[in-house]
């Protein structure tokens, strides 16, 4: 599959002839330089965007030609996300942030599941703290708790330690892989950090929109 | 650094808000100046000029010369009472001799017979002819003797502009040419003659001449101008000006709220740019100069655009009002409205945006690495508040030229501005933490409102302030005008029956009741003159109010009453004690103020050879413009028992009752009938004009409100898009996104509507009671309008926002 966008200077190919399989419970790390197309690839795999050519399958369903609404339904309750900038809802506390995807998916005991998930990331004492009052590392823990709360089949993480110091980044990486090991969640992770690269089952190198290894 | 296209784009809302502010000031100043000129001119018609000097003696010729030198037009008239004989019966008439320039303002109306068409004329009676009052209609075509000369009666005089300030004293009018006056031989030493010198011209010339005249005025001469002429008209004009002032202030507040919100939005947008520039070593001072230049450019462009827009928008209103007034609105000859507008634009822009930009230029370079480092200090918060207060105050003082009104309005605005964020923030918190059970939707919405990064509380407060102002203009205005108009209902008296013999008073009252003619209680009048206050001759008292002279130099009516007349209110002391026969006086508030009277002061009143002494036992407020009999002094009946009295009553007489009225006049021939329909129509006209002009300012208010709404939508748009993108990534469906956005705005609208209605009610009450001094009735309409309009407008806005947000790819969350 491929992805291209129209620019004032003409058509720009961001991804070209990508062919990739991610197996169930596999941890795949996508690496590459800035602008290489790794975040675009992650978005296409998660169904956040549409490929310009070729097909993308998620849970056996072809995302090509599906509307945003249909792709949302495919993701619902099965996909988790962790972002570099955390993307928590400001003005809401940690518990409410973790409950958000559970309630969006219509899960009844959202609060209980959210509390459990926060316990798993070590934030049992911060459930009622507004997220803007948490440290960067704690905010990313809330984001991880939110991602794992729905018991996702696949977790997509985009530079999850990119905004954190080395020590905190290490803790977050440990936590994420620990939870992944516990739950057997498939992990697709975009990074350029050496330590995270080593932890994946498989590394995929992308350069100028082309898959060089993997 | 140059003002790039991107920067201009980021400033566009602030630019539009400033344009609207400048346009409001330009247009409102032009329109109010023009309406004021027109209303003054209309009121001038009741004086037949812009200013009149009245005396019992002939005027020094210097007055006329000086007036001409000051560029004014001059006309003179002489009036006196004399008797004519009709079928050998004497009839007292008010003879008035006028020159060819009369009237300088307004026009005479005449008719050939009572039922004939009234025609406006610029002529005055030719020499040897007179025009007579409709009460003397049967004399038309006949000759009458006035003193030693005989005149032909050629026309009925149906209207003359200056038909006397004291409408109860009129005998039927006879109008003649001043050239004929000498021939009558009526003006001889000792005769009671009133000389009037009437002036008209430009306001500046009049003001200069008034200064000259005041210093040269001789004893017994009195100046009358619009301010001290007809009390009914004066009240109507003053109230109209207050309504305009209120509407302009409120509209401006909305416009300035728009500037404040857009300035905050712009400053927030600039913060990251400033952080980057500071990281590169650009000094805070350089950045400040950079923004100062940008603001200067913005002000210049907005001022020019606003002035042009304001100048254009005066024309639709002129077109509407022209039809109503039936004449062209005078042009404003000064550049003051344009200077005021540009100055207001500068003050508002600088006052609201500079502190934000100072704050923005202080953004620490660290923000490049980590956002939200620049937490606004307490000192900066104070700077922003103080600067806004000074800007609003300066604008209000500049425009209102009345610091008291400015302070009152400012206080109202400040209370609202300070209270609103607190109340709204508290309310959101209360709702947010009232339940932790389910997060989705309600909690999520509230958390969105509470998020400080979006500034939703401030935007809501700004919007609420706007809504309060709109409610005050649109709804409370109706209440205020309504209660004003209630004083002028359709069946207010249109006739005064005066000179009723004291023996006939009861019988006339009974006749009116018997024939179903809606009339007031008959009042017995005695003519008195105030000679002493606390045993000191009034001539020896120096009053600070120049209008006091009129009250102490002339006879006026005093009546007696057991009951407090309708629409009179005791403001000090207590109403006349019916069980106490000792002398008591109730004094009208204006008279008390002018003569500096207080409770317990003893007034000495003289009537012919009789002298009365009575203490002031109460002070009353009077609604002068209600056209009911109103009195400066009301005594207890015992006090006036020995004085000659005549009766007075007012009545509403429609076409059907006119026959009964004619029969009444036949039965009681001494009665003089005074038709005040014309005067009443003029006052009612002013009320109507005020209402229309206010609707016009409402359009500006709505335009400003739209800017506030756009700013509200723009503010936090980025965060809203990111959050929507996040929700998409977390598998939210379209209807869930729709609910989030629409309900967020609906909830915001409901909260704003609720608090705005409450504060508008309080503000409306304060304005009615303290500013317009009329009763205030809280209205459910205000609450319904407020809640519905606010929820509806914001829901529509929310829907529009949602439509944009639906199309935002969840990829945005990865890219942000």
Coordinates of C-alpha atoms in Angstrom, one line a residue, chain B residues 127-680:
Chain B
X127 CA -52.2 95.3 9.8
X128 CA -55.8 96.1 10.8
X129 CA -56.7 92.4 11.2
X130 CA -56.5 89.9 14.0
X131 CA -56.7 86.2 14.3
X132 CA -58.7 84.7 17.2
X133 CA -58.8 81.6 19.3
X134 CA -61.2 78.8 18.3
X135 CA -63.1 79.7 21.5
X136 CA -63.9 83.0 19.8
X137 CA -64.8 81.3 16.5
X138 CA -68.1 83.1 16.1
X139 CA -66.2 86.4 15.8
X140 CA -64.6 85.4 12.5
X141 CA -65.7 87.8 9.8
X142 CA -66.8 90.4 12.4
X143 CA -65.0 93.4 13.8
X144 CA -63.8 93.7 17.3
X145 CA -62.6 96.7 19.4
X146 CA -59.3 96.4 21.1
X147 CA -58.8 99.5 23.1
X148 CA -59.1 102.4 20.8
X149 CA -58.8 100.6 17.6
X150 CA -61.1 98.4 15.6
X151 CA -59.9 95.2 13.8
X152 CA -61.3 92.7 11.4
X153 CA -61.2 89.1 12.5
X154 CA -59.8 87.2 9.5
X155 CA -58.8 83.8 10.7
X156 CA -59.1 81.3 13.6
X157 CA -55.7 80.7 15.2
X158 CA -55.6 77.0 15.8
X159 CA -52.0 76.6 16.9
X160 CA -49.2 78.9 18.1
X161 CA -45.9 77.4 19.2
X162 CA -45.3 79.3 22.5
X163 CA -48.7 79.1 24.0
X164 CA -47.4 79.9 27.4
X165 CA -45.6 77.7 29.9
X166 CA -48.3 78.0 32.5
X167 CA -51.1 76.5 30.6
X168 CA -53.8 77.1 33.2
X169 CA -53.6 80.8 32.9
X170 CA -54.7 81.3 29.4
X171 CA -57.6 83.4 28.4
X172 CA -58.7 83.0 24.7
X173 CA -56.0 84.3 22.4
X174 CA -56.2 87.2 20.0
X175 CA -53.2 87.6 17.8
X176 CA -52.3 90.9 16.1
X177 CA -49.6 92.6 14.2
X178 CA -47.2 94.4 16.6
X179 CA -47.3 97.5 14.3
X180 CA -51.0 97.9 15.4
X181 CA -50.3 97.7 19.1
X182 CA -49.6 101.4 19.6
X183 CA -52.9 102.4 17.9
X184 CA -54.9 100.4 20.5
X185 CA -53.6 102.6 23.3
X186 CA -53.6 99.5 25.6
X187 CA -50.0 99.8 26.6
X188 CA -49.9 102.6 29.1
X189 CA -47.8 103.0 32.2
X190 CA -49.2 100.7 34.8
X191 CA -50.8 98.1 32.4
X192 CA -49.7 94.5 33.0
X193 CA -47.8 93.8 29.8
X194 CA -45.4 90.9 29.1
X195 CA -42.7 91.6 26.7
X196 CA -40.9 88.7 25.0
X197 CA -37.8 88.8 23.0
X198 CA -37.2 85.6 21.1
X199 CA -33.8 84.4 19.8
X200 CA -32.8 81.6 17.5
X201 CA -29.5 80.5 16.0
X202 CA -26.6 78.1 16.2
X203 CA -26.0 76.6 19.6
X204 CA -22.5 78.1 19.9
X205 CA -23.8 81.6 19.1
X206 CA -26.7 81.1 21.6
X207 CA -24.3 80.0 24.3
X208 CA -22.1 83.0 23.8
X209 CA -25.1 85.3 23.7
X210 CA -26.6 83.8 26.8
X211 CA -23.4 84.6 28.7
X212 CA -23.6 88.2 27.5
X213 CA -27.3 88.4 28.3
X214 CA -27.0 86.9 31.8
X215 CA -24.5 89.5 32.8
X216 CA -26.6 92.3 31.3
X217 CA -30.0 91.1 32.5
X218 CA -31.9 93.6 34.5
X219 CA -34.1 93.0 37.5
X220 CA -37.5 91.5 36.6
X221 CA -36.2 90.0 33.4
X222 CA -36.0 86.3 33.0
X223 CA -34.4 84.0 30.5
X224 CA -36.3 80.9 29.3
X225 CA -34.6 78.2 27.2
X226 CA -35.2 74.5 26.7
X227 CA -33.9 73.6 30.0
X228 CA -36.4 75.7 32.0
X229 CA -39.3 76.0 29.6
X230 CA -42.0 73.3 29.6
X231 CA -41.6 70.9 32.4
X232 CA -43.4 68.1 30.4
X233 CA -41.0 68.6 27.5
X234 CA -38.0 69.0 29.7
X235 CA -38.6 65.7 31.4
X236 CA -39.3 63.9 28.1
X237 CA -36.1 65.3 26.6
X238 CA -34.0 64.4 29.6
X239 CA -35.3 60.9 29.8
X240 CA -34.8 60.4 26.1
X241 CA -31.2 61.5 26.4
X242 CA -30.7 59.1 29.3
X243 CA -32.1 56.2 27.2
X244 CA -29.7 57.0 24.5
X245 CA -26.8 57.3 26.9
X246 CA -27.7 53.9 28.4
X247 CA -28.1 52.2 25.0
X248 CA -24.8 53.6 23.8
X249 CA -22.9 52.6 27.0
X250 CA -24.3 49.1 26.9
X251 CA -23.6 48.7 23.2
X252 CA -20.0 49.9 23.8
X253 CA -19.6 47.5 26.6
X254 CA -20.4 44.7 24.3
X255 CA -18.0 46.0 21.7
X256 CA -15.3 46.4 24.3
X257 CA -16.0 42.9 25.7
X258 CA -15.4 41.7 22.1
X259 CA -12.0 43.6 22.0
X260 CA -11.1 42.1 25.4
X261 CA -11.9 38.6 24.4
X262 CA -10.2 38.9 21.0
X263 CA -7.1 40.5 22.6
X264 CA -6.8 37.6 25.0
X265 CA -7.2 35.2 22.2
X266 CA -4.6 36.9 20.1
X267 CA -2.1 37.2 23.0
X268 CA -2.5 33.5 23.7
X269 CA -1.9 32.7 20.1
X270 CA 1.2 34.9 20.1
X271 CA 2.7 33.3 23.3
X272 CA 4.5 30.4 21.5
X273 CA 5.9 32.8 18.9
X274 CA 7.1 35.1 21.6
X275 CA 8.7 32.2 23.4
X276 CA 10.5 31.2 20.3
X277 CA 11.7 34.8 19.5
X278 CA 12.9 35.2 23.1
X279 CA 14.7 31.9 22.9
X280 CA 16.5 33.4 20.0
X281 CA 17.6 36.4 22.1
X282 CA 15.1 39.0 21.1
X283 CA 14.6 41.3 24.1
X284 CA 11.3 41.9 25.8
X285 CA 11.5 45.6 25.0
X286 CA 12.0 44.9 21.2
X287 CA 9.0 42.5 21.3
X288 CA 6.9 45.1 23.1
X289 CA 7.8 47.7 20.5
X290 CA 7.0 45.2 17.8
X291 CA 3.5 44.6 19.2
X292 CA 3.0 48.3 19.8
X293 CA 3.6 49.0 16.2
X294 CA 1.3 46.3 15.2
X295 CA -1.4 47.7 17.5
X296 CA -0.8 51.1 16.1
X297 CA -1.3 49.9 12.6
X298 CA -4.4 47.9 13.6
X299 CA -5.8 51.0 15.4
X300 CA -5.2 53.2 12.3
X301 CA -6.8 50.8 9.9
X302 CA -9.7 50.0 12.3
X303 CA -10.4 53.7 12.9
X304 CA -10.6 54.6 9.3
X305 CA -12.8 51.6 8.5
X306 CA -15.0 52.2 11.6
X307 CA -15.5 55.9 10.9
X308 CA -16.5 55.2 7.4
X309 CA -18.9 52.4 8.5
X310 CA -20.3 54.6 11.3
X311 CA -20.8 57.5 8.9
X312 CA -22.7 55.3 6.5
X313 CA -24.9 53.7 9.1
X314 CA -26.4 57.0 10.2
X315 CA -28.3 57.1 7.0
X316 CA -30.7 54.2 7.4
X317 CA -31.8 55.6 10.8
X318 CA -32.1 59.1 9.3
X319 CA -34.3 57.6 6.6
X320 CA -36.5 55.9 9.2
X321 CA -36.7 58.9 11.6
X322 CA -37.3 61.4 8.8
X323 CA -40.7 59.9 8.1
X324 CA -41.6 60.0 11.8
X325 CA -40.5 63.5 12.5
X326 CA -41.8 64.8 9.3
X327 CA -38.7 66.9 8.7
X328 CA -35.1 66.6 7.8
X329 CA -32.7 65.9 10.6
X330 CA -30.1 68.7 11.1
X331 CA -26.5 67.9 10.1
X332 CA -23.8 67.8 12.7
X333 CA -21.3 70.6 11.9
X334 CA -18.4 69.5 14.0
X335 CA -15.7 66.8 13.7
X336 CA -16.1 65.8 17.4
X337 CA -17.9 62.5 16.7
X338 CA -15.0 61.3 14.6
X339 CA -12.3 62.4 17.1
X340 CA -14.3 60.8 19.9
X341 CA -14.6 57.6 17.9
X342 CA -10.9 57.3 17.1
X343 CA -10.0 58.1 20.7
X344 CA -12.4 55.5 22.1
X345 CA -11.0 53.0 19.6
X346 CA -7.5 53.8 20.9
X347 CA -8.5 53.7 24.6
X348 CA -10.4 50.4 24.2
X349 CA -7.7 48.7 22.1
X350 CA -4.8 49.9 24.3
X351 CA -6.7 49.3 27.6
X352 CA -7.7 45.8 26.8
X353 CA -4.9 44.5 24.6
X354 CA -1.7 46.1 25.8
X355 CA -1.7 44.3 29.2
X356 CA -2.3 41.0 27.4
X357 CA 0.5 41.7 25.0
X358 CA 2.8 42.8 27.8
X359 CA 2.0 39.5 29.4
X360 CA 2.7 37.7 26.1
X361 CA 6.1 39.5 25.7
X362 CA 7.0 38.2 29.1
X363 CA 6.5 34.6 28.0
X364 CA 9.6 32.8 29.2
X365 CA 11.7 31.2 26.5
X366 CA 11.3 28.0 28.4
X367 CA 7.8 27.7 27.0
X368 CA 9.5 26.7 23.7
X369 CA 10.4 23.5 25.5
X370 CA 7.5 23.1 27.8
X371 CA 4.1 24.7 27.5
X372 CA 2.2 26.4 30.3
X373 CA 5.3 27.6 32.0
X374 CA 4.0 31.2 31.8
X375 CA 1.6 31.2 34.6
X376 CA 0.2 34.7 34.9
X377 CA 1.4 36.3 38.1
X378 CA -0.9 38.1 40.5
X379 CA 0.7 41.4 39.6
X380 CA 0.1 40.9 35.9
X381 CA -3.5 39.9 36.6
X382 CA -3.9 43.1 38.5
X383 CA -2.3 45.0 35.6
X384 CA -4.8 43.5 33.1
X385 CA -7.8 44.3 35.4
X386 CA -6.6 47.8 36.2
X387 CA -5.9 48.6 32.6
X388 CA -9.3 47.4 31.5
X389 CA -11.0 49.4 34.3
X390 CA -9.2 52.6 33.3
X391 CA -10.0 52.1 29.6
X392 CA -13.7 51.5 30.3
X393 CA -13.8 54.5 32.7
X394 CA -12.0 56.8 30.3
X395 CA -14.3 55.8 27.4
X396 CA -17.4 56.3 29.5
X397 CA -16.3 59.7 30.9
X398 CA -15.3 60.8 27.4
X399 CA -18.6 59.8 25.9
X400 CA -21.1 60.4 28.6
X401 CA -19.4 63.6 29.9
X402 CA -21.0 62.7 33.2
X403 CA -18.7 61.0 35.6
X404 CA -21.6 59.9 37.8
X405 CA -23.3 58.0 35.1
X406 CA -19.9 56.7 34.0
X407 CA -19.1 55.5 37.5
X408 CA -22.5 53.9 37.9
X409 CA -22.3 52.0 34.6
X410 CA -18.7 51.0 35.2
X411 CA -19.6 49.7 38.6
X412 CA -22.3 47.6 37.0
X413 CA -19.9 46.3 34.4
X414 CA -17.2 45.5 36.9
X415 CA -19.5 43.7 39.3
X416 CA -20.7 41.6 36.4
X417 CA -17.2 41.1 35.0
X418 CA -15.7 40.1 38.4
X419 CA -18.6 38.0 39.6
X420 CA -19.3 36.1 36.4
X421 CA -16.1 34.0 36.2
X422 CA -16.4 33.2 39.9
X423 CA -20.1 32.2 39.7
X424 CA -19.7 30.3 36.4
X425 CA -16.5 28.6 37.6
X426 CA -18.1 27.6 40.9
X427 CA -21.2 26.3 39.1
X428 CA -19.2 24.2 36.7
X429 CA -17.1 22.8 39.6
X430 CA -20.2 22.0 41.6
X431 CA -21.8 20.1 38.7
X432 CA -18.5 18.4 37.9
X433 CA -18.0 17.0 41.3
X434 CA -21.6 16.3 42.2
X435 CA -21.3 12.9 40.7
X436 CA -18.3 10.7 40.0
X437 CA -20.2 7.7 38.9
X438 CA -20.4 8.2 35.2
X439 CA -17.8 10.3 33.5
X440 CA -18.9 10.3 30.0
X441 CA -20.7 13.3 28.5
X442 CA -21.8 15.3 31.5
X443 CA -18.5 15.1 33.4
X444 CA -16.6 15.3 30.2
X445 CA -18.5 18.4 29.0
X446 CA -18.0 20.1 32.3
X447 CA -14.3 19.3 32.4
X448 CA -14.1 20.9 29.0
X449 CA -15.7 24.0 30.3
X450 CA -13.4 24.0 33.3
X451 CA -10.2 23.5 31.4
X452 CA -8.2 26.7 32.0
X453 CA -6.3 26.2 28.8
X454 CA -9.4 26.8 26.8
X455 CA -10.4 29.9 28.8
X456 CA -14.0 28.8 28.5
X457 CA -15.0 30.4 31.8
X458 CA -13.6 33.7 30.6
X459 CA -15.3 33.4 27.2
X460 CA -18.5 32.5 28.9
X461 CA -18.2 35.5 31.2
X462 CA -17.6 37.8 28.3
X463 CA -20.5 36.3 26.4
X464 CA -22.7 36.6 29.5
X465 CA -21.7 40.2 29.9
X466 CA -22.8 40.7 26.3
X467 CA -26.1 39.0 26.9
X468 CA -26.7 41.1 29.9
X469 CA -26.2 44.2 27.9
X470 CA -28.4 42.9 25.1
X471 CA -31.1 42.0 27.6
X472 CA -31.0 45.4 29.1
X473 CA -31.2 47.1 25.7
X474 CA -33.8 44.7 24.2
X475 CA -36.0 43.6 27.0
X476 CA -35.5 45.9 30.0
X477 CA -35.6 48.8 27.6
X478 CA -39.2 47.7 26.7
X479 CA -40.0 47.6 30.3
X480 CA -38.6 51.0 30.9
X481 CA -40.2 52.5 27.9
X482 CA -43.4 50.7 28.7
X483 CA -43.6 52.1 32.2
X484 CA -42.8 55.5 30.7
X485 CA -45.6 55.1 28.2
X486 CA -47.9 54.0 30.9
X487 CA -47.7 57.5 32.1
X488 CA -49.0 58.5 28.7
X489 CA -51.9 56.1 28.1
X490 CA -54.3 56.8 25.3
X491 CA -56.9 58.2 27.5
X492 CA -54.7 60.8 29.3
X493 CA -56.4 64.2 29.6
X494 CA -56.5 66.2 26.4
X495 CA -58.5 69.1 27.8
X496 CA -58.1 71.3 30.8
X497 CA -61.2 73.1 32.1
X498 CA -60.0 76.2 33.8
X499 CA -61.6 79.3 35.4
X500 CA -64.4 77.2 36.9
X501 CA -66.1 79.4 39.5
X502 CA -65.6 78.1 43.0
X503 CA -69.3 77.8 43.5
X504 CA -69.6 75.7 40.3
X505 CA -66.7 73.3 41.0
X506 CA -68.8 70.5 42.6
X507 CA -71.5 70.8 40.0
X508 CA -69.0 70.6 37.1
X509 CA -67.4 67.5 38.7
X510 CA -70.9 66.0 39.0
X511 CA -71.7 66.9 35.3
X512 CA -68.6 65.1 34.1
X513 CA -69.3 62.0 36.1
X514 CA -72.9 62.0 35.0
X515 CA -72.0 62.2 31.3
X516 CA -69.3 59.6 31.6
X517 CA -66.5 62.0 30.8
X518 CA -63.2 60.7 32.2
X519 CA -62.0 63.6 34.3
X520 CA -59.7 64.3 37.2
X521 CA -60.7 65.4 40.6
X522 CA -61.6 69.1 40.4
X523 CA -59.0 71.3 42.1
X524 CA -59.6 74.7 43.6
X525 CA -56.9 77.1 42.7
X526 CA -55.8 80.2 44.4
X527 CA -53.2 82.5 42.9
X528 CA -50.4 83.3 45.3
X529 CA -46.9 84.8 45.3
X530 CA -44.1 83.6 47.5
X531 CA -42.9 86.6 49.5
X532 CA -40.9 85.2 52.4
X533 CA -39.1 82.1 53.5
X534 CA -38.6 81.8 57.2
X535 CA -39.6 85.5 57.5
X536 CA -36.8 86.6 55.2
X537 CA -37.9 88.5 52.0
X538 CA -37.2 86.3 49.0
X539 CA -35.7 89.3 47.3
X540 CA -33.0 89.3 49.9
X541 CA -32.2 85.6 49.6
X542 CA -29.5 84.7 47.0
X543 CA -30.5 81.4 45.5
X544 CA -27.8 79.3 43.8
X545 CA -30.2 77.9 41.2
X546 CA -31.0 80.6 38.6
X547 CA -34.4 79.1 38.1
X548 CA -35.4 80.1 41.6
X549 CA -36.0 83.6 40.3
X550 CA -38.9 82.6 38.2
X551 CA -40.6 81.0 41.2
X552 CA -40.2 84.0 43.5
X553 CA -41.0 86.7 41.0
X554 CA -44.3 85.3 39.7
X555 CA -47.7 84.3 40.9
X556 CA -48.5 80.6 40.8
X557 CA -51.3 78.3 41.6
X558 CA -51.7 76.7 45.0
X559 CA -54.4 74.1 45.5
X560 CA -55.8 72.2 48.4
X561 CA -56.4 68.5 48.6
X562 CA -57.2 65.8 51.1
X563 CA -55.7 63.0 49.1
X564 CA -52.2 62.9 47.6
X565 CA -52.8 63.4 43.8
X566 CA -52.2 60.5 41.5
X567 CA -48.5 59.9 40.5
X568 CA -47.3 62.2 43.3
X569 CA -45.0 60.6 45.9
X570 CA -43.9 61.9 49.2
X571 CA -40.1 62.0 49.4
X572 CA -39.8 63.8 52.7
X573 CA -42.1 64.5 55.6
X574 CA -45.7 63.2 55.6
X575 CA -48.8 64.1 53.6
X576 CA -51.2 66.8 54.8
X577 CA -52.9 65.7 58.0
X578 CA -56.6 66.0 57.4
X579 CA -57.4 66.0 61.1
X580 CA -55.1 68.8 61.8
X581 CA -56.5 72.3 60.9
X582 CA -53.2 74.1 61.4
X583 CA -51.5 75.4 58.3
X584 CA -49.6 72.8 56.2
X585 CA -47.9 72.9 52.9
X586 CA -46.7 70.2 50.5
X587 CA -44.0 71.4 48.2
X588 CA -43.0 69.9 44.8
X589 CA -39.5 68.4 44.9
X590 CA -38.1 70.5 42.1
X591 CA -39.3 73.7 43.7
X592 CA -38.0 72.7 47.1
X593 CA -34.5 72.0 45.5
X594 CA -34.5 75.3 43.6
X595 CA -35.5 77.3 46.6
X596 CA -33.4 75.2 48.9
X597 CA -36.5 74.5 51.1
X598 CA -36.5 71.8 53.8
X599 CA -39.2 70.4 56.1
X600 CA -40.2 72.9 58.7
X601 CA -39.4 76.0 56.7
X602 CA -42.2 78.6 57.0
X603 CA -43.4 80.1 53.7
X604 CA -45.2 83.4 53.5
X605 CA -47.6 83.5 50.6
X606 CA -49.4 86.7 49.6
X607 CA -52.6 86.9 47.5
X608 CA -53.8 90.4 47.0
X609 CA -54.0 91.9 50.5
X610 CA -54.0 88.6 52.3
X611 CA -51.0 87.0 53.7
X612 CA -50.6 83.3 54.7
X613 CA -47.9 81.6 56.7
X614 CA -47.5 77.9 56.6
X615 CA -44.7 75.4 57.3
X616 CA -43.4 72.9 54.8
X617 CA -44.7 69.6 56.1
X618 CA -43.9 67.4 53.1
X619 CA -41.9 67.4 49.8
X620 CA -43.5 65.6 46.8
X621 CA -42.1 64.2 43.6
X622 CA -44.4 64.9 40.6
X623 CA -44.6 63.2 37.2
X624 CA -44.8 66.4 35.1
X625 CA -45.2 64.7 31.8
X626 CA -48.4 62.9 32.8
X627 CA -50.5 65.8 31.7
X628 CA -52.6 65.7 34.8
X629 CA -53.0 68.8 37.0
X630 CA -49.8 69.1 38.9
X631 CA -49.0 71.7 41.5
X632 CA -45.9 73.2 43.1
X633 CA -47.8 73.8 46.3
X634 CA -50.7 71.9 47.9
X635 CA -52.1 73.3 51.1
X636 CA -54.7 71.9 53.5
X637 CA -58.2 73.4 52.7
X638 CA -58.3 75.4 55.8
X639 CA -55.3 77.5 54.8
X640 CA -56.8 78.7 51.6
X641 CA -60.4 79.1 52.9
X642 CA -60.2 82.9 52.8
X643 CA -58.6 83.3 49.3
X644 CA -60.6 83.7 46.1
X645 CA -60.5 80.5 44.2
X646 CA -61.3 79.1 40.7
X647 CA -61.6 75.5 39.7
X648 CA -59.5 73.3 37.4
X649 CA -59.9 69.8 36.2
X650 CA -58.5 67.8 33.4
X651 CA -60.5 65.5 31.2
X652 CA -60.2 63.1 28.4
X653 CA -62.8 64.0 25.8
X654 CA -63.2 61.9 22.7
X655 CA -65.2 62.8 19.7
X656 CA -68.4 61.4 21.1
X657 CA -68.2 63.5 24.3
X658 CA -67.6 66.8 22.6
X659 CA -71.4 67.6 22.5
X660 CA -71.6 67.2 26.2
X661 CA -68.6 69.4 26.6
X662 CA -70.2 72.1 24.5
X663 CA -73.3 71.9 26.6
X664 CA -71.2 72.2 29.7
X665 CA -69.6 75.4 28.4
X666 CA -73.0 76.8 27.7
X667 CA -74.1 76.0 31.2
X668 CA -71.0 77.4 32.8
X669 CA -69.8 80.2 30.5
X670 CA -67.0 81.3 32.7
X671 CA -65.1 78.1 32.0
X672 CA -62.2 78.3 29.6
X673 CA -61.4 75.1 27.7
X674 CA -57.8 74.4 26.9
X675 CA -56.9 71.8 24.3
X676 CA -53.5 70.2 24.9
X677 CA -53.7 67.5 22.3
X678 CA -50.9 69.1 20.3
X679 CA -48.5 69.3 23.2
X680 CA -49.3 65.8 24.2

